[in-house]
Amino acid sequence: MFWRMLQGALVRQRRRMFMMALTIALGVSLTTAMLNVMLDVGDKVNRELKTYGANIMVTPRAASVVKDLYGVEAAGGGNQYLQEADVGKIKTIFWAHNIVTFAPSLAAEAVTPDGQPVTVVGTWFEHYLPLPTGETAVTGIKALKPWWQVEGNWVDDADGQAAMVGSLLAGKLGLRPGDTLAVRLGDGRQPGRFRVAGLFDSGGAEDMQVFIPLKTVQQALHLEGKVGKVEVSALTTPENELARRAAQNPQNLSVAEWETWYCTAYVSAIAYQIEEVVGGARAKPVRQVAESEGAILQKIQLLMLLITVLSLAGSALGISNLLTASIMERSKEIGLLKALGATDGAVALLVLAETLAAGTAGGIAGYFAGLGFAQIIGWSVFGAAVAAKGMVIPLVMVLVALVTLAGSLPAMRMLLVLRPAEVLHGR
Amino acid sequence: MTKYSLYGKMVLYALLRRRSRMVVALLAVAIGATVLSGLVTLYYDVPRQMGREFRSYGANLLLLPDGDNQVMPEQAVQLAAGSLPQGKVIGMAPYLYDRVLINSQPIMAAGTDFAAVKKVSPYWQITGQWPAPGSGGAVVGAEVAELLRLKPGQTVTITVPGAEQEKKLPVAGIVHTGGSEEDFIFVELPLLQQWLGKPGLVSVAQVSVQAGEGELTAWMQQTAGTGGGITPRLVKQLTQSEGLVLGKLQALVYLVTLIVLLLTLICVATTMMAVVTERRKEIGLKKALGAENRSIVLEFLGEGMVLGGLGGLLGTGCGFYFAQVVSLQVFARPISFQPLIALAAFGAAVAVAGLACLIPVRMATGVEPATVLRGE
């Protein structure tokens, strides 16, 4: 009997049930979309902030003490280098997946035929690096410095005679893409001739420099397999008190704290892990980039959280509103049921079962619609899919169940106290 | 006259007699208006607030001496900074660089204004303290401190080439930035100017301006040639990235706002429709008594708009309050009231409530009174 009544209600009151399911679907889709976007926004924005460039600088340990300061020759002179073979190991640390890209470089002083000194930097432009894990990583300054405005083309790493010239230097020397640049590198008697593949405008000190493939500089300086420094761009977690204490000296932490610090993607932890794998290296976080990233990330996450709370509250009230409206509408029917001898429990059960049926259908439809909305946001804003987090499903289910029950409570109370005679008479 | 007073009475009593239903409808409209006004206010304000956050990356504009000059007069720098859009300059830190000797090691010294540095480069991590103004304290870069084994509280002896006399300064703090700042020793600008015999001269000024790349480029073109010995340059890495990331953020908030609004409005409309559909019998009775379709539609429209107006007023207030709370929580800065947005939210609430009433009424007036009254 109960099932027949339920079925009857669902079929006969199709319109009303459809409305209820639609409202719940809307609420659920909103909830799903906002939760998914909120949980993923940190990762996405973090990737966007990578346009600010490297946040970790890896230099040889010895050189970081006796470094030449703006042309001041350091005492001792014994410059040390990092091994190029070690560079790939950066991709093997605990937080390897958080390393977005990196580029080694080796700088050399060179002289143009008319005696002007220029700094020539050897680096990877777009280098395919085989990893110990068998994968191949694409690294280089093309990915590391996306803000460079390039006129002409990027240099192909295999082409040892190609060069990219900074815009200020090019202006001074009168160079255009396609021209030839002659500079004397290292102790070579003959000036090397380079084809200018492109000019770049970086807005920084690089605008006075020439960039050529790393191999060429290594050969000219007789420093095969050596690099001067490595710039690393990594996804990091905003710093907190623990990270700050660790940055002072990791040895001061307790074992439990040390483990937490090591297994969190703090910029200091990643720098520490790089020092572990790259021999004789010193990895320093670039505070300007690392600190600001943390601040901006936290703000965005908080902002999204608050917007999500508002939209959740909105959809919860919307659902409960509609439920109240649609149950009140049926007072006459309920009155008749009660007049025929239905107990309060039976009536409540029937109404709840109906609501549940509509809610389930609406909830499932809404979940998938919400995923769709989240993808629309992800693709149009970040150009990448928003990861569908599994934890959203139980969260949404609990929320919807709570909201639906809470929403039908006032209406339910009204139904139970209603007097059949009054209602049937029409007030 | 009587016609209108009757109309007013009908609308008023329709609302009063069915209190519980009307509260439901009112609540729905108010929620819609809250979401609308709250989110749109945020959407309008977020880029501005975020733009300020991005200034924690440091200076985005450099003022350099013209041509091959090494220094420029401080007054010209002040003049150039003064021509920037007022109220948007977060800070301007002047720097004068020269080489000095410490323990007969050549070190680069920078004279600057520490109060301005704190504003322009908030990412400086200081171990120890910032020097008190006028105390003559120095801030030592981490690399230099390691090289010379300096600690906060110690005294550093500086020899300026050319001047025979040695100067002793207390070390107030050690600065860590991970950048080139760690290779410098920072002292107060007037002090270094006096030692070097370069009064009123600076080598570079870092300016942090809350403005996009386009705005800054326009300013540079405007002042080109009138610089008085100064060349402004953009820190491209910052200005370009900021434009990129801010654009994405704005798009994100825009899309989220759009989707939330769309869904909320549909929610409001369905609730209103449910409340009105219930009254088909009443419509049938009015028609049987000889009411025209037009007057029935007008009556319901009036009811809907009164509800929309009340709910809109309530919701607009709540929405502004919400935006204010978010802004204070996230950015720790109050939001300014936007009358236009409030008006738009109010108007939208009235329009949606009215339209949502119309659809079911239209359907109800289309059927024969007898059918409706008989019940189905």
GROMACS .gro file of C-alpha atoms in nm, chain A residues 321 324-325 328 414 427, chain B residues 10-31 268 271-279 282 299-312 314 353 357 361:
model
   57
  321ASN     CA    1   1.226   2.708   0.097
  324THR     CA    2   0.826   2.411   0.265
  325ALA     CA    3   0.630   2.565  -0.019
  328MET     CA    4   0.222   2.338   0.239
  414MET     CA    5   0.260   2.195   1.021
  427ARG     CA    6  -1.027   2.726   0.599
  437MET     CA    7  -0.619   4.332  -0.293
  438VAL     CA    8  -0.241   4.316  -0.319
  439LEU     CA    9  -0.196   4.402   0.048
  440TYR     CA   10  -0.448   4.150   0.178
  441ALA     CA   11  -0.325   3.878  -0.055
  442LEU     CA   12   0.013   3.920   0.109
  443LEU     CA   13  -0.112   3.954   0.465
  444ARG     CA   14  -0.361   3.669   0.466
  445ARG     CA   15  -0.111   3.416   0.341
  446ARG     CA   16   0.163   3.511   0.578
  447SER     CA   17   0.360   3.184   0.604
  448ARG     CA   18   0.376   3.139   0.224
  449MET     CA   19   0.475   3.495   0.172
  450VAL     CA   20   0.754   3.467   0.426
  451VAL     CA   21   0.889   3.172   0.229
  452ALA     CA   22   0.877   3.369  -0.095
  453LEU     CA   23   1.025   3.678   0.070
  454LEU     CA   24   1.311   3.473   0.210
  455ALA     CA   25   1.383   3.326  -0.133
  456VAL     CA   26   1.399   3.669  -0.295
  457ALA     CA   27   1.613   3.806  -0.012
  458ILE     CA   28   1.863   3.521  -0.051
  695VAL     CA   29   1.427   3.194  -0.651
  698THR     CA   30   1.013   2.891  -0.527
  699MET     CA   31   0.804   3.184  -0.643
  700MET     CA   32   0.641   2.964  -0.904
  701ALA     CA   33   0.557   2.700  -0.647
  702VAL     CA   34   0.396   2.961  -0.423
  703VAL     CA   35   0.185   3.101  -0.705
  704THR     CA   36   0.089   2.769  -0.867
  705GLU     CA   37  -0.087   2.685  -0.544
  706ARG     CA   38  -0.335   2.963  -0.610
  709GLU     CA   39  -0.827   3.153  -0.663
  726GLU     CA   40  -0.258   4.188  -0.946
  727PHE     CA   41  -0.010   3.903  -0.926
  728LEU     CA   42   0.258   4.116  -1.084
  729GLY     CA   43   0.196   4.377  -0.814
  730GLU     CA   44   0.225   4.115  -0.542
  731GLY     CA   45   0.543   3.979  -0.691
  732MET     CA   46   0.698   4.323  -0.719
  733VAL     CA   47   0.611   4.415  -0.360
  734LEU     CA   48   0.772   4.090  -0.247
  735GLY     CA   49   1.069   4.152  -0.476
  736GLY     CA   50   1.108   4.504  -0.344
  737LEU     CA   51   1.103   4.400   0.020
  738GLY     CA   52   1.329   4.100  -0.038
  739GLY     CA   53   1.559   4.305  -0.258
  741LEU     CA   54   1.672   4.314   0.275
  780ALA     CA   55   1.019   3.808  -0.854
  784CYS     CA   56   0.498   3.522  -1.070
  788VAL     CA   57  -0.033   3.303  -1.364
   0.00000   0.00000   0.00000
